[in-house]
């Protein structure tokens, strides 16, 4: 990752590793001010990311961080932005896992309002025409076993580097039209040294999602393969 630069544009604190034109900054500001879309399927997040077009960059996904559960009625989307925002955390994790060769979305910008408390956003290169792994498994897509294998290798890489995603379930895997899985939603990630514990945590989170939402039991094969060597 190139060095990050920070700037303030209108009320937004913007961080990026690239140069943004005045037009791109304007387009980003408009996208931050749009009402977020509701999520359309289980495990697809609290809100869908808005897909917008940035001049000379193409389609990007703009994710606005929001809370779920009962707390959302009291505090829907304000976060403590210190020492770093959720968007910056996720930006850095995406850069880290991409350096390891994982095809996670390319991070472009993180943004926030407020110095200590405020809202935050993350902008990544959009994965066009994707489906989630949940959808792939339900459609009995012929490519699905090959996709499970590719994903298992990616999870193995995360485990080998002691990276704990903390929310890895089939809704946080987007599959593009070529059948490449992309793991998303890294904002809660952290390092965890103990490989055995890490494996247990990955299995638990994956299995819990399958049971809770009645997903295809064959999805279990992904975690079995990913953690077979442990
Ligand atoms: N790079 C991307 N390209 C296309 N769509 C994306 C991209 N990133 C996110 N999305 C869409 O936005 C949805 C939510 O994204 P994500 O899982 O990162 O957020 P979330 O689950 O709401 O986040 P959190 O759990 O951190 O609050 C995804 O299911 C997907 O539909
Ligand atoms: Mg998610």
PDB file of C-alpha atoms in Angstrom, residues 51-161:
ATOM      1  CA  UNK A  51     -22.742   1.399  -6.231  1.00  0.00           C
ATOM      2  CA  UNK A  52     -21.702   4.699  -7.782  1.00  0.00           C
ATOM      3  CA  UNK A  53     -19.581   5.737 -10.735  1.00  0.00           C
ATOM      4  CA  UNK A  54     -16.442   7.773 -10.055  1.00  0.00           C
ATOM      5  CA  UNK A  55     -14.923   9.709 -12.921  1.00  0.00           C
ATOM      6  CA  UNK A  56     -11.822   7.918 -14.331  1.00  0.00           C
ATOM      7  CA  UNK A  57     -12.199   5.138 -11.783  1.00  0.00           C
ATOM      8  CA  UNK A  58     -15.353   3.248 -12.683  1.00  0.00           C
ATOM      9  CA  UNK A  59     -17.871   1.630 -10.344  1.00  0.00           C
ATOM     10  CA  UNK A  60     -17.198   1.756  -6.639  1.00  0.00           C
ATOM     11  CA  UNK A  61     -19.100   0.378  -3.647  1.00  0.00           C
ATOM     12  CA  UNK A  62     -19.786   2.952  -0.915  1.00  0.00           C
ATOM     13  CA  UNK A  63     -20.421   1.313   2.447  1.00  0.00           C
ATOM     14  CA  UNK A  64     -21.905   3.370   5.270  1.00  0.00           C
ATOM     15  CA  UNK A  65     -21.269   1.777   8.666  1.00  0.00           C
ATOM     16  CA  UNK A  66     -24.414   1.224  10.715  1.00  0.00           C
ATOM     17  CA  UNK A  67     -25.371  -0.750  13.794  1.00  0.00           C
ATOM     18  CA  UNK A  68     -27.768  -3.653  14.051  1.00  0.00           C
ATOM     19  CA  UNK A  69     -29.727  -5.020  17.029  1.00  0.00           C
ATOM     20  CA  UNK A  70     -31.658  -2.954  19.542  1.00  0.00           C
ATOM     21  CA  UNK A  71     -28.874  -0.419  19.935  1.00  0.00           C
ATOM     22  CA  UNK A  72     -29.616   0.890  16.443  1.00  0.00           C
ATOM     23  CA  UNK A  73     -32.750   2.587  17.835  1.00  0.00           C
ATOM     24  CA  UNK A  74     -30.569   4.643  20.168  1.00  0.00           C
ATOM     25  CA  UNK A  75     -27.438   5.016  18.077  1.00  0.00           C
ATOM     26  CA  UNK A  76     -27.781   4.037  14.442  1.00  0.00           C
ATOM     27  CA  UNK A  77     -24.499   5.078  12.893  1.00  0.00           C
ATOM     28  CA  UNK A  78     -22.314   7.173  15.215  1.00  0.00           C
ATOM     29  CA  UNK A  79     -18.959   5.612  16.142  1.00  0.00           C
ATOM     30  CA  UNK A  80     -15.977   6.629  18.196  1.00  0.00           C
ATOM     31  CA  UNK A  81     -13.470   7.561  15.517  1.00  0.00           C
ATOM     32  CA  UNK A  82     -10.433   7.418  17.762  1.00  0.00           C
ATOM     33  CA  UNK A  83      -7.719   6.112  17.453  1.00  0.00           C
ATOM     34  CA  UNK A  84      -8.937   5.240  13.970  1.00  0.00           C
ATOM     35  CA  UNK A  85     -12.260   4.926  12.151  1.00  0.00           C
ATOM     36  CA  UNK A  86     -13.894   1.614  11.203  1.00  0.00           C
ATOM     37  CA  UNK A  87     -13.417   2.598   7.581  1.00  0.00           C
ATOM     38  CA  UNK A  88      -9.680   3.122   8.018  1.00  0.00           C
ATOM     39  CA  UNK A  89      -9.357  -0.194   9.864  1.00  0.00           C
ATOM     40  CA  UNK A  90     -11.126  -2.052   7.092  1.00  0.00           C
ATOM     41  CA  UNK A  91      -9.150  -0.161   4.417  1.00  0.00           C
ATOM     42  CA  UNK A  92      -5.877  -1.295   6.015  1.00  0.00           C
ATOM     43  CA  UNK A  93      -7.010  -4.903   6.375  1.00  0.00           C
ATOM     44  CA  UNK A  94      -8.113  -5.056   2.749  1.00  0.00           C
ATOM     45  CA  UNK A  95      -4.710  -3.718   1.685  1.00  0.00           C
ATOM     46  CA  UNK A  96      -2.986  -6.316   3.904  1.00  0.00           C
ATOM     47  CA  UNK A  97      -4.931  -9.320   2.619  1.00  0.00           C
ATOM     48  CA  UNK A  98      -4.578  -8.191  -0.996  1.00  0.00           C
ATOM     49  CA  UNK A  99      -0.801  -8.100  -0.469  1.00  0.00           C
ATOM     50  CA  UNK A 100      -1.075 -11.761   0.571  1.00  0.00           C
ATOM     51  CA  UNK A 101      -2.702 -12.463  -2.808  1.00  0.00           C
ATOM     52  CA  UNK A 102      -6.351 -12.631  -1.732  1.00  0.00           C
ATOM     53  CA  UNK A 103      -8.780 -11.138  -4.268  1.00  0.00           C
ATOM     54  CA  UNK A 104     -10.552  -8.934  -1.686  1.00  0.00           C
ATOM     55  CA  UNK A 105     -12.020  -5.652  -3.020  1.00  0.00           C
ATOM     56  CA  UNK A 106      -9.442  -2.920  -3.697  1.00  0.00           C
ATOM     57  CA  UNK A 107      -9.811  -0.196  -1.042  1.00  0.00           C
ATOM     58  CA  UNK A 108     -10.047   3.315  -2.464  1.00  0.00           C
ATOM     59  CA  UNK A 109     -11.150   5.783   0.233  1.00  0.00           C
ATOM     60  CA  UNK A 110     -12.239   5.872   3.860  1.00  0.00           C
ATOM     61  CA  UNK A 111     -14.178   8.829   5.171  1.00  0.00           C
ATOM     62  CA  UNK A 112     -15.739  10.092   8.372  1.00  0.00           C
ATOM     63  CA  UNK A 113     -17.456  13.061   9.943  1.00  0.00           C
ATOM     64  CA  UNK A 114     -16.535  14.437  13.359  1.00  0.00           C
ATOM     65  CA  UNK A 115     -13.136  14.281  15.041  1.00  0.00           C
ATOM     66  CA  UNK A 116     -13.907  11.964  17.967  1.00  0.00           C
ATOM     67  CA  UNK A 117     -17.410  10.710  17.212  1.00  0.00           C
ATOM     68  CA  UNK A 118     -19.145  10.559  13.858  1.00  0.00           C
ATOM     69  CA  UNK A 119     -20.272   8.501  10.901  1.00  0.00           C
ATOM     70  CA  UNK A 120     -17.942   6.544   8.655  1.00  0.00           C
ATOM     71  CA  UNK A 121     -17.748   5.159   5.152  1.00  0.00           C
ATOM     72  CA  UNK A 122     -15.519   2.883   3.110  1.00  0.00           C
ATOM     73  CA  UNK A 123     -15.213   3.012  -0.662  1.00  0.00           C
ATOM     74  CA  UNK A 124     -13.912  -0.042  -2.526  1.00  0.00           C
ATOM     75  CA  UNK A 125     -13.735  -1.067  -6.169  1.00  0.00           C
ATOM     76  CA  UNK A 126     -17.110  -2.635  -6.951  1.00  0.00           C
ATOM     77  CA  UNK A 127     -17.321  -6.320  -7.753  1.00  0.00           C
ATOM     78  CA  UNK A 128     -19.695  -6.214 -10.704  1.00  0.00           C
ATOM     79  CA  UNK A 129     -22.509  -8.703 -11.254  1.00  0.00           C
ATOM     80  CA  UNK A 130     -21.658 -10.662  -8.113  1.00  0.00           C
ATOM     81  CA  UNK A 131     -23.760 -13.052  -6.047  1.00  0.00           C
ATOM     82  CA  UNK A 132     -23.099 -14.035  -2.477  1.00  0.00           C
ATOM     83  CA  UNK A 133     -21.887 -17.538  -1.668  1.00  0.00           C
ATOM     84  CA  UNK A 134     -25.285 -18.118  -0.016  1.00  0.00           C
ATOM     85  CA  UNK A 135     -26.973 -17.569  -3.398  1.00  0.00           C
ATOM     86  CA  UNK A 136     -24.458 -19.755  -5.255  1.00  0.00           C
ATOM     87  CA  UNK A 137     -25.145 -22.649  -2.881  1.00  0.00           C
ATOM     88  CA  UNK A 138     -28.928 -22.243  -3.225  1.00  0.00           C
ATOM     89  CA  UNK A 139     -28.858 -22.129  -7.020  1.00  0.00           C
ATOM     90  CA  UNK A 140     -26.960 -25.428  -7.231  1.00  0.00           C
ATOM     91  CA  UNK A 141     -24.596 -23.642  -9.588  1.00  0.00           C
ATOM     92  CA  UNK A 142     -22.330 -26.195 -11.379  1.00  0.00           C
ATOM     93  CA  UNK A 143     -19.243 -24.151 -10.515  1.00  0.00           C
ATOM     94  CA  UNK A 144     -19.913 -24.256  -6.797  1.00  0.00           C
ATOM     95  CA  UNK A 145     -17.481 -27.034  -5.777  1.00  0.00           C
ATOM     96  CA  UNK A 146     -14.637 -25.239  -7.571  1.00  0.00           C
ATOM     97  CA  UNK A 147     -15.687 -22.000  -5.838  1.00  0.00           C
ATOM     98  CA  UNK A 148     -15.692 -23.719  -2.406  1.00  0.00           C
ATOM     99  CA  UNK A 149     -12.135 -24.972  -3.119  1.00  0.00           C
ATOM    100  CA  UNK A 150     -10.890 -21.506  -4.054  1.00  0.00           C
ATOM    101  CA  UNK A 151     -12.459 -20.015  -0.952  1.00  0.00           C
ATOM    102  CA  UNK A 152     -11.019 -22.734   1.305  1.00  0.00           C
ATOM    103  CA  UNK A 153      -7.524 -21.827   0.008  1.00  0.00           C
ATOM    104  CA  UNK A 154      -8.139 -18.156   0.801  1.00  0.00           C
ATOM    105  CA  UNK A 155      -9.246 -18.997   4.363  1.00  0.00           C
ATOM    106  CA  UNK A 156      -6.182 -21.237   4.763  1.00  0.00           C
ATOM    107  CA  UNK A 157      -4.029 -18.232   3.818  1.00  0.00           C
ATOM    108  CA  UNK A 158      -5.766 -16.063   6.439  1.00  0.00           C
ATOM    109  CA  UNK A 159      -5.175 -18.746   9.079  1.00  0.00           C
ATOM    110  CA  UNK A 160      -1.536 -19.209   8.053  1.00  0.00           C
ATOM    111  CA  UNK A 161      -0.990 -15.478   8.588  1.00  0.00           C
TER     112      UNK A 161
END
